[in-house]
Amino acid sequence: MSATKSYGERAKLHSNPTAKAFLELMERKKTNLSLAADLTSKAALIELADKVGPYICLLKTHIDVVEDFDQDLVDQLTALAKKHDFMIFEDRKFADIGNTVKLQYSSGIYKIASWSDITNAHTVPGEGIIRGLRDIGLPLNRCLLLLAEMSSAGTLAKGDYTTTTVELARKYKDFVVGFIAMRRYEDKEGDDFIYMTPGVGLDQTTDGLGQQWKHPEVVVRDLGCDVIIVGRGIYDQGRDPAHEAQRYQEAGWKAYKERIQL
Ligand code: 6AU
């Protein structure tokens, strides 16, 4: 069962080079924390990534909210990823037909496939979305997460939708390496998906707009998820981001250690 194996042991089970390198990175750096850096200015985003870099395995961006985006931002984030040893996940949530997502992933202003190690997609359009993204991403050694569930109240991603999403992931395991999910699903022979979970907070439980935050202990130890995705809990006004990131790193790692020793 992959829930009780270490990240390092699980790295050996992956053929996708980015998934393998990501699991090795978590083991080496002792962190399962991803920063959700939802900031609208380039300078602020770079400053935050530099401060929080030592504590995270993954920087999650929403690149289309940055008002002064340019190629230099990508170059600087890539340099910070090297400096601090983290990977980059553009949280693009693709949701269109295969041909359109190929263009959205490779082209336009952002050229996401050229710099983002990991990205994600909804499965609403059906299998074609995975095939389209895979055509672009696989030759570049990128990988994909599918949104099997969401953290927000009233989400429609549940039941049969979630089950079918997991089946689609199994069909394209060379490229689909995990899920955005709220809990770990039952493994089938040969499964080792990486579960990344947003909606994590140590101090608050809701933002008044439908977001629902759970404690890292619940998410990682009790529900079996692998990576905690934390945004405002780290960088909200009045918080010291490096201090908060360290708190989340410690809480996430403790919960993981407890889980694999169960
Ligand atoms: O910690 P927060 O609430 O400030 O930020 C959570 C981050 C945001 C969301 O766009 C994202 O996680 N997210 C996702 C992702 C990662 O795909 C899915 C979801 O169901 N809920 C969610 O909050 O950047």
Tab-separated table of C-alpha atoms and ligand atoms in Angstrom:
chain	number	residue	atom	x	y	z
A	1	MET	CA	0.000	0.000	0.000
A	2	SER	CA	1.587	3.252	-1.072
A	3	ALA	CA	0.144	5.170	1.910
A	4	THR	CA	2.586	3.483	4.290
A	5	LYS	CA	5.657	3.589	2.036
A	6	SER	CA	8.143	6.468	2.245
A	7	TYR	CA	8.341	9.042	-0.525
A	8	GLY	CA	11.839	7.752	-1.291
A	9	GLU	CA	10.661	4.142	-1.718
A	10	ARG	CA	7.790	5.297	-3.891
A	11	ALA	CA	10.123	7.264	-6.186
A	12	LYS	CA	11.369	3.914	-7.504
A	13	LEU	CA	7.865	2.938	-8.616
A	14	HIS	CA	7.478	5.830	-11.072
A	15	SER	CA	8.453	5.799	-14.737
A	16	ASN	CA	7.674	9.505	-15.188
A	17	PRO	CA	11.016	11.273	-14.497
A	18	THR	CA	9.398	14.348	-12.922
A	19	ALA	CA	7.265	12.296	-10.522
A	20	LYS	CA	10.327	10.274	-9.553
A	21	ALA	CA	12.442	13.409	-9.019
A	22	PHE	CA	9.633	15.065	-7.055
A	23	LEU	CA	9.300	12.169	-4.592
A	24	GLU	CA	13.086	12.072	-4.172
A	25	LEU	CA	13.093	15.816	-3.541
A	26	MET	CA	10.463	15.512	-0.787
A	27	GLU	CA	12.470	12.765	0.909
A	28	ARG	CA	15.775	14.671	0.620
A	29	LYS	CA	14.390	18.031	1.774
A	30	LYS	CA	11.965	16.589	4.348
A	31	THR	CA	9.031	18.626	3.190
A	32	ASN	CA	5.611	17.869	1.726
A	33	LEU	CA	4.577	21.518	1.662
A	34	SER	CA	3.503	23.315	-1.515
A	35	LEU	CA	3.090	27.077	-1.415
A	36	ALA	CA	0.039	28.418	-3.292
A	37	ALA	CA	1.492	31.779	-4.298
A	38	ASP	CA	-1.625	33.622	-5.450
A	39	LEU	CA	-0.045	37.075	-5.722
A	40	THR	CA	-0.681	39.629	-8.458
A	41	SER	CA	2.706	41.384	-8.649
A	42	LYS	CA	5.889	39.933	-10.072
A	43	ALA	CA	8.138	41.444	-7.405
A	44	ALA	CA	5.918	40.218	-4.563
A	45	LEU	CA	5.763	36.713	-6.035
A	46	ILE	CA	9.551	36.506	-6.402
A	47	GLU	CA	10.108	37.849	-2.896
A	48	LEU	CA	7.665	35.336	-1.407
A	49	ALA	CA	9.145	32.395	-3.350
A	50	ASP	CA	12.623	33.335	-2.132
A	51	LYS	CA	11.529	33.620	1.521
A	52	VAL	CA	9.506	30.436	1.580
A	53	GLY	CA	11.772	28.461	-0.792
A	54	PRO	CA	13.762	26.669	1.940
A	55	TYR	CA	10.600	25.042	3.344
A	56	ILE	CA	8.731	23.850	0.248
A	57	CYS	CA	8.934	21.030	-2.268
A	58	LEU	CA	6.662	22.747	-4.779
A	59	LEU	CA	5.826	26.313	-5.756
A	60	LYS	CA	2.265	26.474	-7.078
A	61	THR	CA	1.514	29.424	-9.333
A	62	HIS	CA	-1.554	31.016	-10.919
A	63	ILE	CA	0.537	32.764	-13.534
A	64	ASP	CA	-2.454	34.496	-15.176
A	65	VAL	CA	-3.144	36.644	-12.095
A	66	VAL	CA	0.269	38.346	-12.266
A	67	GLU	CA	-0.341	41.821	-13.668
A	68	ASP	CA	3.207	42.493	-14.866
A	69	PHE	CA	4.028	38.991	-16.130
A	70	ASP	CA	7.034	38.667	-18.431
A	71	GLN	CA	9.551	35.993	-19.388
A	72	ASP	CA	11.937	37.345	-16.764
A	73	LEU	CA	9.478	36.247	-14.051
A	74	VAL	CA	9.688	32.686	-15.352
A	75	ASP	CA	13.495	32.900	-15.488
A	76	GLN	CA	13.660	34.174	-11.914
A	77	LEU	CA	11.264	31.539	-10.570
A	78	THR	CA	13.215	28.825	-12.360
A	79	ALA	CA	16.448	30.156	-10.824
A	80	LEU	CA	14.827	30.163	-7.358
A	81	ALA	CA	13.667	26.581	-7.912
A	82	LYS	CA	17.311	25.599	-8.491
A	83	LYS	CA	18.621	27.717	-5.591
A	84	HIS	CA	16.165	26.316	-3.026
A	85	ASP	CA	15.539	22.862	-4.541
A	86	PHE	CA	11.803	22.962	-5.303
A	87	MET	CA	9.667	22.228	-8.366
A	88	ILE	CA	7.053	24.400	-10.074
A	89	PHE	CA	3.358	23.584	-10.543
A	90	GLU	CA	1.270	25.940	-12.678
A	91	ASP	CA	-2.270	25.439	-11.381
A	92	ARG	CA	-3.856	26.064	-14.799
A	93	LYS	CA	-6.842	23.733	-14.344
A	94	PHE	CA	-7.202	23.036	-18.058
A	95	ALA	CA	-10.792	22.204	-18.993
A	96	ASP	CA	-11.188	22.228	-22.806
A	97	ILE	CA	-11.040	19.781	-25.711
A	98	GLY	CA	-7.711	18.120	-26.552
A	99	ASN	CA	-6.811	20.367	-29.486
A	100	THR	CA	-7.452	23.581	-27.544
A	101	VAL	CA	-5.547	22.545	-24.433
A	102	LYS	CA	-2.534	21.644	-26.574
A	103	LEU	CA	-2.406	25.292	-27.657
A	104	GLN	CA	-3.119	26.656	-24.178
A	105	TYR	CA	-0.368	24.496	-22.678
A	106	SER	CA	2.335	25.166	-25.280
A	107	SER	CA	1.607	28.644	-26.640
A	108	GLY	CA	0.235	32.116	-25.881
A	109	ILE	CA	1.992	34.511	-23.524
A	110	TYR	CA	2.686	31.965	-20.798
A	111	LYS	CA	4.057	28.913	-22.679
A	112	ILE	CA	3.326	26.869	-19.539
A	113	ALA	CA	4.816	23.618	-20.828
A	114	SER	CA	8.203	25.284	-21.275
A	115	TRP	CA	8.703	25.930	-17.551
A	116	SER	CA	6.100	24.204	-15.352
A	117	ASP	CA	7.145	20.744	-14.139
A	118	ILE	CA	3.591	19.846	-13.158
A	119	THR	CA	0.172	21.119	-14.220
A	120	ASN	CA	-3.411	20.018	-13.670
A	121	ALA	CA	-6.667	19.459	-15.532
A	122	HIS	CA	-10.355	18.871	-14.995
A	123	THR	CA	-11.776	15.731	-16.598
A	124	VAL	CA	-15.094	17.344	-17.602
A	125	PRO	CA	-14.223	17.168	-21.342
A	126	GLY	CA	-13.372	13.427	-21.180
A	127	GLU	CA	-10.252	11.533	-22.199
A	128	GLY	CA	-9.206	13.908	-25.023
A	129	ILE	CA	-7.966	16.541	-22.590
A	130	ILE	CA	-5.394	14.120	-21.182
A	131	ARG	CA	-4.288	12.990	-24.638
A	132	GLY	CA	-3.880	16.593	-25.809
A	133	LEU	CA	-1.814	17.670	-22.802
A	134	ARG	CA	0.210	14.465	-22.957
A	135	ASP	CA	1.164	15.112	-26.605
A	136	ILE	CA	2.825	18.349	-25.487
A	137	GLY	CA	4.009	17.450	-21.979
A	138	LEU	CA	5.427	13.943	-22.282
A	139	PRO	CA	8.274	14.820	-24.717
A	140	LEU	CA	9.301	17.546	-22.233
A	141	ASN	CA	9.191	15.103	-19.269
A	142	ARG	CA	6.290	17.026	-17.688
A	143	CYS	CA	3.487	15.424	-15.718
A	144	LEU	CA	-0.174	16.006	-14.935
A	145	LEU	CA	-2.514	15.896	-11.947
A	146	LEU	CA	-6.237	15.358	-12.453
A	147	LEU	CA	-8.752	17.205	-10.285
A	148	ALA	CA	-10.639	14.260	-8.833
A	149	GLU	CA	-12.228	16.345	-6.069
A	150	MET	CA	-12.173	19.980	-4.941
A	151	SER	CA	-11.905	21.653	-1.563
A	152	SER	CA	-14.766	24.088	-2.038
A	153	ALA	CA	-18.237	23.709	-0.540
A	154	GLY	CA	-20.819	22.278	-2.950
A	155	THR	CA	-18.241	20.932	-5.450
A	156	LEU	CA	-19.703	18.747	-8.209
A	157	ALA	CA	-16.487	16.692	-8.398
A	158	LYS	CA	-17.638	13.663	-6.397
A	159	GLY	CA	-19.053	10.133	-6.685
A	160	ASP	CA	-18.978	8.713	-10.239
A	161	TYR	CA	-17.057	11.761	-11.500
A	162	THR	CA	-14.236	11.031	-9.060
A	163	THR	CA	-14.282	7.290	-9.806
A	164	THR	CA	-14.076	7.854	-13.572
A	165	THR	CA	-11.265	10.378	-13.075
A	166	VAL	CA	-9.230	7.754	-11.204
A	167	GLU	CA	-9.846	5.235	-14.021
A	168	LEU	CA	-8.616	7.788	-16.574
A	169	ALA	CA	-5.469	8.362	-14.527
A	170	ARG	CA	-4.756	4.605	-14.541
A	171	LYS	CA	-5.047	4.565	-18.325
A	172	TYR	CA	-2.387	7.291	-18.788
A	173	LYS	CA	-0.011	6.539	-15.923
A	174	ASP	CA	3.078	7.594	-17.876
A	175	PHE	CA	1.833	11.202	-17.750
A	176	VAL	CA	-0.890	11.383	-15.072
A	177	VAL	CA	1.001	10.943	-11.813
A	178	GLY	CA	-1.576	11.992	-9.261
A	179	PHE	CA	-4.611	13.932	-8.198
A	180	ILE	CA	-5.885	17.044	-6.594
A	181	ALA	CA	-7.970	15.205	-4.024
A	182	MET	CA	-9.341	15.477	-0.517
A	183	ARG	CA	-8.401	11.930	0.516
A	184	ARG	CA	-6.458	8.929	-0.740
A	185	TYR	CA	-8.406	6.382	-2.797
A	186	GLU	CA	-8.098	2.619	-2.629
A	187	ASP	CA	-5.059	1.375	-4.556
A	188	LYS	CA	-5.330	-1.164	-7.339
A	189	GLU	CA	-2.365	-3.404	-8.198
A	190	GLY	CA	0.463	-1.188	-9.489
A	191	ASP	CA	-1.024	2.156	-8.384
A	192	ASP	CA	1.153	4.831	-6.837
A	193	PHE	CA	-0.532	8.164	-7.323
A	194	ILE	CA	0.656	11.376	-5.666
A	195	TYR	CA	-2.184	13.066	-3.766
A	196	MET	CA	-1.995	16.825	-3.490
A	197	THR	CA	-4.496	18.557	-1.251
A	198	PRO	CA	-5.515	22.206	-1.053
A	199	GLY	CA	-7.787	23.535	1.646
A	200	VAL	CA	-5.186	23.250	4.428
A	201	GLY	CA	-4.953	25.652	7.358
A	202	LEU	CA	-3.597	25.562	10.901
A	203	ASP	CA	-5.498	28.576	12.191
A	204	GLN	CA	-8.780	28.993	10.296
A	205	THR	CA	-11.409	26.684	8.795
A	206	THR	CA	-13.087	28.848	6.139
A	207	ASP	CA	-12.615	32.041	4.100
A	208	GLY	CA	-16.308	32.959	3.774
A	209	LEU	CA	-16.202	32.205	0.000
A	210	GLY	CA	-16.620	28.450	0.125
A	211	GLN	CA	-12.996	27.481	0.750
A	212	GLN	CA	-12.698	24.860	3.521
A	213	TRP	CA	-9.413	24.445	5.424
A	214	LYS	CA	-8.402	21.299	7.323
A	215	HIS	CA	-5.468	20.631	9.661
A	216	PRO	CA	-2.378	18.974	8.057
A	217	GLU	CA	-2.682	16.109	10.553
A	218	VAL	CA	-6.128	15.251	9.240
A	219	VAL	CA	-5.122	15.649	5.596
A	220	VAL	CA	-1.829	13.725	5.643
A	221	ARG	CA	-2.037	11.278	8.551
A	222	ASP	CA	-5.745	10.478	8.662
A	223	LEU	CA	-6.838	10.945	5.032
A	224	GLY	CA	-3.580	9.712	3.461
A	225	CYS	CA	-2.725	12.661	1.213
A	226	ASP	CA	0.904	13.338	0.239
A	227	VAL	CA	1.306	17.073	-0.341
A	228	ILE	CA	-0.344	19.950	1.531
A	229	ILE	CA	-1.059	23.015	-0.591
A	230	VAL	CA	-1.151	26.167	1.527
A	231	GLY	CA	-1.681	29.746	0.403
A	232	ARG	CA	-3.165	32.395	2.626
A	233	GLY	CA	-2.218	30.523	5.809
A	234	ILE	CA	1.370	31.392	4.870
A	235	TYR	CA	1.260	34.807	3.226
A	236	ASP	CA	-1.909	36.595	4.437
A	237	GLN	CA	-1.328	40.142	5.661
A	238	GLY	CA	0.230	40.323	9.093
A	239	ARG	CA	1.891	36.917	8.777
A	240	ASP	CA	5.632	36.259	8.526
A	241	PRO	CA	5.755	33.901	5.503
A	242	ALA	CA	9.044	32.167	6.368
A	243	HIS	CA	7.878	31.524	9.935
A	244	GLU	CA	4.464	30.230	8.805
A	245	ALA	CA	6.016	28.064	6.086
A	246	GLN	CA	8.253	26.440	8.671
A	247	ARG	CA	5.214	25.722	10.868
A	248	TYR	CA	3.406	24.070	7.958
A	249	GLN	CA	6.511	22.151	6.893
A	250	GLU	CA	6.918	20.749	10.404
A	251	ALA	CA	3.217	19.915	10.767
A	252	GLY	CA	3.066	18.238	7.334
A	253	TRP	CA	6.239	16.227	7.894
A	254	LYS	CA	5.204	15.095	11.385
A	255	ALA	CA	1.848	13.913	10.035
A	256	TYR	CA	3.612	11.991	7.230
A	257	LYS	CA	6.049	10.314	9.645
A	258	GLU	CA	3.136	9.256	11.831
A	259	ARG	CA	1.349	7.841	8.801
A	260	ILE	CA	4.206	5.747	7.438
A	261	GLN	CA	4.955	4.344	10.889
A	262	LEU	CA	1.355	3.235	11.422
B	1	6AU	O1	-4.697	28.075	0.955
B	1	6AU	P1	-5.547	28.958	0.065
B	1	6AU	O2	-7.016	28.724	0.268
B	1	6AU	O3	-5.159	30.397	0.117
B	1	6AU	O4	-5.177	28.535	-1.464
B	1	6AU	C1	-5.546	27.301	-2.003
B	1	6AU	C2	-5.009	27.163	-3.416
B	1	6AU	C3	-5.588	28.162	-4.433
B	1	6AU	C4	-6.610	27.376	-5.213
B	1	6AU	O5	-6.695	27.789	-6.569
B	1	6AU	C5	-6.091	25.949	-5.125
B	1	6AU	O6	-5.322	25.867	-3.918
B	1	6AU	N1	-7.135	24.892	-5.080
B	1	6AU	C6	-7.103	23.786	-5.969
B	1	6AU	C7	-5.969	23.397	-6.756
B	1	6AU	C8	-4.642	23.438	-6.233
B	1	6AU	O7	-6.094	22.853	-7.829
B	1	6AU	C9	-8.199	22.924	-6.024
B	1	6AU	C10	-9.211	23.025	-5.068
B	1	6AU	O8	-10.114	22.213	-5.034
B	1	6AU	N2	-9.155	24.038	-4.142
B	1	6AU	C11	-8.138	24.965	-4.122
B	1	6AU	O9	-8.133	25.816	-3.225
B	1	6AU	O10	-4.520	28.565	-5.280
